[in-house]
PDB file of C-alpha atoms in Angstrom:
ATOM      1  CA  LYS A  13     207.120 -44.428 127.486  1.00  0.00           C
ATOM      2  CA  LEU A  14     205.938 -41.411 129.470  1.00  0.00           C
ATOM      3  CA  THR A  15     202.293 -42.396 128.997  1.00  0.00           C
ATOM      4  CA  GLN A  16     202.932 -46.008 130.050  1.00  0.00           C
ATOM      5  CA  ASP A  17     204.992 -44.887 133.081  1.00  0.00           C
ATOM      6  CA  LEU A  18     202.211 -42.510 134.153  1.00  0.00           C
ATOM      7  CA  ALA A  19     199.573 -45.227 133.723  1.00  0.00           C
ATOM      8  CA  ASP A  20     201.635 -47.734 135.732  1.00  0.00           C
ATOM      9  CA  LEU A  21     202.340 -45.148 138.426  1.00  0.00           C
ATOM     10  CA  ALA A  22     198.654 -44.215 138.698  1.00  0.00           C
ATOM     11  CA  GLN A  23     197.723 -47.902 139.037  1.00  0.00           C
ATOM     12  CA  ALA A  24     200.455 -48.446 141.628  1.00  0.00           C
ATOM     13  CA  GLU A  25     199.352 -45.433 143.657  1.00  0.00           C
ATOM     14  CA  ALA A  26     195.758 -46.679 143.573  1.00  0.00           C
ATOM     15  CA  MET A  27     197.061 -50.092 144.717  1.00  0.00           C
ATOM     16  CA  GLN A  28     195.684 -51.573 141.486  1.00  0.00           C
ATOM     17  CA  LEU A  29     198.958 -52.579 139.853  1.00  0.00           C
ATOM     18  CA  LYS A  30     198.561 -56.130 138.571  1.00  0.00           C
ATOM     19  CA  CYS A  31     201.183 -58.422 140.041  1.00  0.00           C
ATOM     20  CA  TYR A  32     201.458 -62.115 139.252  1.00  0.00           C
ATOM     21  CA  MET A  33     203.277 -63.569 142.239  1.00  0.00           C
ATOM     22  CA  ALA A  34     205.326 -66.746 142.024  1.00  0.00           C
ATOM     23  CA  ASN A  35     208.260 -68.356 143.811  1.00  0.00           C
ATOM     24  CA  VAL A  36     211.325 -66.579 142.453  1.00  0.00           C
ATOM     25  CA  ASN A  37     215.026 -66.627 143.185  1.00  0.00           C
ATOM     26  CA  PRO A  38     215.699 -62.914 142.626  1.00  0.00           C
ATOM     27  CA  TRP A  39     219.471 -63.370 142.374  1.00  0.00           C
ATOM     28  CA  GLN A  40     219.050 -65.411 139.165  1.00  0.00           C
ATOM     29  CA  VAL A  41     217.033 -62.536 137.687  1.00  0.00           C
ATOM     30  CA  ILE A  42     219.695 -60.014 138.714  1.00  0.00           C
ATOM     31  CA  VAL A  43     222.570 -62.031 137.235  1.00  0.00           C
ATOM     32  CA  GLN A  44     220.667 -62.257 133.933  1.00  0.00           C
ATOM     33  CA  GLU A  45     219.908 -58.518 133.869  1.00  0.00           C
ATOM     34  CA  VAL A  46     223.526 -57.591 134.685  1.00  0.00           C
ATOM     35  CA  GLU A  47     224.592 -59.856 131.814  1.00  0.00           C
ATOM     36  CA  ASN A  48     222.045 -58.188 129.502  1.00  0.00           C
ATOM     37  CA  PHE A  49     223.417 -54.762 130.467  1.00  0.00           C
ATOM     38  CA  LYS A  50     227.122 -55.638 130.007  1.00  0.00           C
ATOM     39  CA  PRO A  51     227.384 -54.085 126.518  1.00  0.00           C
ATOM     40  CA  LYS A  52     225.884 -50.849 127.871  1.00  0.00           C
ATOM     41  CA  PHE A  53     228.301 -50.855 130.820  1.00  0.00           C
ATOM     42  CA  GLU A  54     231.203 -51.369 128.397  1.00  0.00           C
ATOM     43  CA  GLN A  55     229.945 -48.613 126.093  1.00  0.00           C
ATOM     44  CA  ALA A  56     229.745 -46.238 129.077  1.00  0.00           C
ATOM     45  CA  GLN A  57     233.273 -47.329 130.143  1.00  0.00           C
ATOM     46  CA  LEU A  58     232.067 -48.635 133.495  1.00  0.00           C
ATOM     47  CA  THR A  59     233.094 -51.732 135.433  1.00  0.00           C
ATOM     48  CA  VAL A  60     230.283 -53.819 136.848  1.00  0.00           C
ATOM     49  CA  SER A  61     230.454 -56.581 139.430  1.00  0.00           C
ATOM     50  CA  ALA A  62     227.713 -58.749 140.861  1.00  0.00           C
ATOM     51  CA  GLN A  63     228.143 -60.914 143.925  1.00  0.00           C
ATOM     52  CA  GLY A  64     225.318 -62.283 145.976  1.00  0.00           C
ATOM     53  CA  GLU A  65     223.019 -65.014 147.108  1.00  0.00           C
ATOM     54  CA  GLY A  66     219.485 -65.846 146.247  1.00  0.00           C
ATOM     55  CA  ALA A  67     216.459 -66.471 148.376  1.00  0.00           C
ATOM     56  CA  ASP A  68     213.072 -68.039 147.821  1.00  0.00           C
ATOM     57  CA  LEU A  69     210.702 -65.060 147.549  1.00  0.00           C
ATOM     58  CA  GLN A  70     207.154 -64.485 146.333  1.00  0.00           C
ATOM     59  CA  LEU A  71     207.559 -61.862 143.578  1.00  0.00           C
ATOM     60  CA  ASP A  72     206.197 -60.863 140.216  1.00  0.00           C
ATOM     61  CA  ILE A  73     209.280 -61.604 138.111  1.00  0.00           C
ATOM     62  CA  ASP A  74     208.428 -59.024 135.428  1.00  0.00           C
ATOM     63  CA  ARG A  75     207.825 -56.255 137.966  1.00  0.00           C
ATOM     64  CA  PHE A  76     211.040 -57.180 139.802  1.00  0.00           C
ATOM     65  CA  LYS A  77     212.922 -57.025 136.480  1.00  0.00           C
ATOM     66  CA  GLN A  78     211.366 -53.616 135.825  1.00  0.00           C
ATOM     67  CA  ILE A  79     212.891 -52.276 139.048  1.00  0.00           C
ATOM     68  CA  MET A  80     216.312 -53.812 138.335  1.00  0.00           C
ATOM     69  CA  VAL A  81     216.369 -52.509 134.756  1.00  0.00           C
ATOM     70  CA  ASN A  82     215.625 -49.026 136.069  1.00  0.00           C
ATOM     71  CA  LEU A  83     218.320 -49.184 138.770  1.00  0.00           C
ATOM     72  CA  LEU A  84     220.973 -50.536 136.403  1.00  0.00           C
ATOM     73  CA  GLY A  85     220.010 -48.070 133.676  1.00  0.00           C
ATOM     74  CA  ASN A  86     220.251 -45.141 136.098  1.00  0.00           C
ATOM     75  CA  SER A  87     223.666 -46.316 137.281  1.00  0.00           C
ATOM     76  CA  ILE A  88     224.896 -46.339 133.691  1.00  0.00           C
ATOM     77  CA  ARG A  89     223.342 -42.956 132.941  1.00  0.00           C
ATOM     78  CA  TYR A  90     224.630 -41.143 136.026  1.00  0.00           C
ATOM     79  CA  THR A  91     228.054 -42.687 136.678  1.00  0.00           C
ATOM     80  CA  GLU A  92     231.146 -41.027 135.219  1.00  0.00           C
ATOM     81  CA  ALA A  93     233.153 -42.932 132.601  1.00  0.00           C
ATOM     82  CA  GLY A  94     235.827 -45.014 134.295  1.00  0.00           C
ATOM     83  CA  GLY A  95     233.549 -45.556 137.288  1.00  0.00           C
ATOM     84  CA  GLU A  96     232.097 -48.703 138.736  1.00  0.00           C
ATOM     85  CA  VAL A  97     228.797 -50.275 139.662  1.00  0.00           C
ATOM     86  CA  ARG A  98     228.572 -53.001 142.303  1.00  0.00           C
ATOM     87  CA  VAL A  99     225.513 -55.176 142.791  1.00  0.00           C
ATOM     88  CA  HIS A 100     225.425 -57.339 145.901  1.00  0.00           C
ATOM     89  CA  THR A 101     223.006 -58.891 148.363  1.00  0.00           C
ATOM     90  CA  GLU A 102     222.547 -58.952 152.103  1.00  0.00           C
ATOM     91  CA  GLN A 103     220.151 -61.110 154.041  1.00  0.00           C
ATOM     92  CA  ASP A 104     219.220 -62.285 157.474  1.00  0.00           C
ATOM     93  CA  GLU A 105     216.491 -64.568 158.756  1.00  0.00           C
ATOM     94  CA  HIS A 106     213.804 -61.909 158.128  1.00  0.00           C
ATOM     95  CA  SER A 107     214.762 -60.112 154.913  1.00  0.00           C
ATOM     96  CA  TRP A 108     216.691 -60.206 151.642  1.00  0.00           C
ATOM     97  CA  SER A 109     218.159 -57.082 150.013  1.00  0.00           C
ATOM     98  CA  VAL A 110     219.872 -56.297 146.759  1.00  0.00           C
ATOM     99  CA  ILE A 111     222.120 -53.245 146.848  1.00  0.00           C
ATOM    100  CA  VAL A 112     223.247 -51.310 143.786  1.00  0.00           C
ATOM    101  CA  ASP A 113     226.202 -49.017 144.498  1.00  0.00           C
ATOM    102  CA  ASP A 114     227.765 -46.706 141.972  1.00  0.00           C
ATOM    103  CA  SER A 115     230.659 -44.287 141.937  1.00  0.00           C
ATOM    104  CA  PRO A 116     230.398 -40.518 141.319  1.00  0.00           C
ATOM    105  CA  PHE A 117     228.470 -38.466 140.390  1.00  0.00           C
ATOM    106  CA  GLY A 118     227.320 -38.274 143.988  1.00  0.00           C
ATOM    107  CA  LEU A 119     224.186 -36.575 145.251  1.00  0.00           C
ATOM    108  CA  THR A 120     223.490 -34.138 148.060  1.00  0.00           C
ATOM    109  CA  ASP A 121     221.392 -35.172 151.067  1.00  0.00           C
ATOM    110  CA  GLU A 122     218.545 -33.042 149.699  1.00  0.00           C
ATOM    111  CA  GLN A 123     218.697 -34.731 146.291  1.00  0.00           C
ATOM    112  CA  ILE A 124     218.707 -38.198 147.862  1.00  0.00           C
ATOM    113  CA  ALA A 125     215.693 -37.262 149.996  1.00  0.00           C
ATOM    114  CA  ARG A 126     213.754 -36.354 146.830  1.00  0.00           C
ATOM    115  CA  LEU A 127     214.568 -39.497 144.840  1.00  0.00           C
ATOM    116  CA  GLY A 128     211.404 -41.447 144.181  1.00  0.00           C
ATOM    117  CA  GLU A 129     209.246 -38.317 143.775  1.00  0.00           C
ATOM    118  CA  ARG A 130     207.241 -38.036 140.567  1.00  0.00           C
ATOM    119  CA  PHE A 131     209.053 -36.111 137.821  1.00  0.00           C
ATOM    120  CA  TYR A 132     212.057 -35.404 140.060  1.00  0.00           C
ATOM    121  CA  ARG A 133     215.282 -35.410 138.103  1.00  0.00           C
ATOM    122  CA  VAL A 134     218.553 -34.524 139.774  1.00  0.00           C
ATOM    123  CA  ASP A 135     219.819 -32.426 136.884  1.00  0.00           C
ATOM    124  CA  ASP A 136     217.111 -30.274 135.297  1.00  0.00           C
ATOM    125  CA  SER A 137     219.368 -29.474 132.367  1.00  0.00           C
ATOM    126  CA  ARG A 138     219.331 -33.082 131.198  1.00  0.00           C
ATOM    127  CA  THR A 139     217.221 -33.700 128.164  1.00  0.00           C
ATOM    128  CA  ARG A 140     214.540 -36.349 128.181  1.00  0.00           C
ATOM    129  CA  SER A 141     216.673 -38.464 125.838  1.00  0.00           C
ATOM    130  CA  THR A 142     219.453 -38.722 128.438  1.00  0.00           C
ATOM    131  CA  GLY A 143     217.601 -38.012 131.660  1.00  0.00           C
ATOM    132  CA  GLY A 144     214.428 -40.024 131.277  1.00  0.00           C
ATOM    133  CA  THR A 145     210.935 -39.049 132.320  1.00  0.00           C
ATOM    134  CA  GLY A 146     211.601 -38.516 136.011  1.00  0.00           C
ATOM    135  CA  LEU A 147     209.153 -41.319 136.787  1.00  0.00           C
ATOM    136  CA  GLY A 148     211.412 -44.389 136.887  1.00  0.00           C
ATOM    137  CA  LEU A 149     212.379 -44.272 140.560  1.00  0.00           C
ATOM    138  CA  ALA A 150     208.884 -43.187 141.643  1.00  0.00           C
ATOM    139  CA  LEU A 151     207.439 -46.149 139.767  1.00  0.00           C
ATOM    140  CA  SER A 152     210.148 -48.487 141.108  1.00  0.00           C
ATOM    141  CA  CYS A 153     209.337 -47.435 144.687  1.00  0.00           C
ATOM    142  CA  LYS A 154     205.626 -48.105 144.128  1.00  0.00           C
ATOM    143  CA  ILE A 155     206.302 -51.459 142.450  1.00  0.00           C
ATOM    144  CA  ALA A 156     208.536 -52.451 145.379  1.00  0.00           C
ATOM    145  CA  GLN A 157     205.646 -51.602 147.733  1.00  0.00           C
ATOM    146  CA  ALA A 158     203.179 -53.579 145.605  1.00  0.00           C
ATOM    147  CA  LEU A 159     205.539 -56.562 145.884  1.00  0.00           C
ATOM    148  CA  GLY A 160     205.709 -56.157 149.672  1.00  0.00           C
ATOM    149  CA  GLY A 161     209.149 -54.552 149.703  1.00  0.00           C
ATOM    150  CA  THR A 162     210.882 -51.206 149.995  1.00  0.00           C
ATOM    151  CA  LEU A 163     213.289 -49.230 147.839  1.00  0.00           C
ATOM    152  CA  SER A 164     215.484 -46.700 149.617  1.00  0.00           C
ATOM    153  CA  PHE A 165     218.399 -44.465 148.680  1.00  0.00           C
ATOM    154  CA  GLU A 166     221.527 -43.295 150.485  1.00  0.00           C
ATOM    155  CA  HIS A 167     225.125 -42.299 149.836  1.00  0.00           C
ATOM    156  CA  SER A 168     227.250 -45.099 148.392  1.00  0.00           C
ATOM    157  CA  PRO A 169     230.642 -45.974 149.852  1.00  0.00           C
ATOM    158  CA  LEU A 170     231.823 -45.747 146.215  1.00  0.00           C
ATOM    159  CA  GLY A 171     230.972 -42.027 146.186  1.00  0.00           C
ATOM    160  CA  GLY A 172     227.756 -42.160 144.167  1.00  0.00           C
ATOM    161  CA  LEU A 173     224.301 -43.480 144.984  1.00  0.00           C
ATOM    162  CA  ARG A 174     223.282 -46.598 146.901  1.00  0.00           C
ATOM    163  CA  CYS A 175     219.881 -48.108 146.071  1.00  0.00           C
ATOM    164  CA  VAL A 176     218.615 -50.740 148.525  1.00  0.00           C
ATOM    165  CA  LEU A 177     215.726 -52.981 147.475  1.00  0.00           C
ATOM    166  CA  THR A 178     214.492 -55.093 150.402  1.00  0.00           C
ATOM    167  CA  PHE A 179     211.888 -57.839 150.708  1.00  0.00           C
ATOM    168  CA  LYS A 180     210.706 -59.830 153.705  1.00  0.00           C
ATOM    169  CA  LYS A 181     211.359 -63.549 153.555  1.00  0.00           C
TER     170      LYS A 181
END
């Protein structure tokens, strides 16, 4: 996994990540991924809700899924039992965004500013088996860029992290 993540990240940074663009309704992809993750949410004792609207976007469906899988997986990994994860969309005439909010554990401003850096993990004491490689968000940010979008992070109104993935229409 580490080797593949590093290879993908290197390709993305060199702007050589292969993307196969097609007309996609990203909300359909999100609903399917949330459904796929439901057993993991239940196992982690988390509530998940998904409410949104689709749009007609040019995306690589597999790369888009890769970002969503990472965001949902991180929410499960870093949200306290009994917490919640909310996935919703916002859009206007120029852009479409999916927002993933989770409840505590929250992050400091400094930690949020570093999300998306290679090998950055919020808690250094986490083992690789629970904390991952530290490349997932860096790769997700680069994939978002390769797809013509952005991935940003801020404090969630639920007390944890808010991840905002935005694409132009």
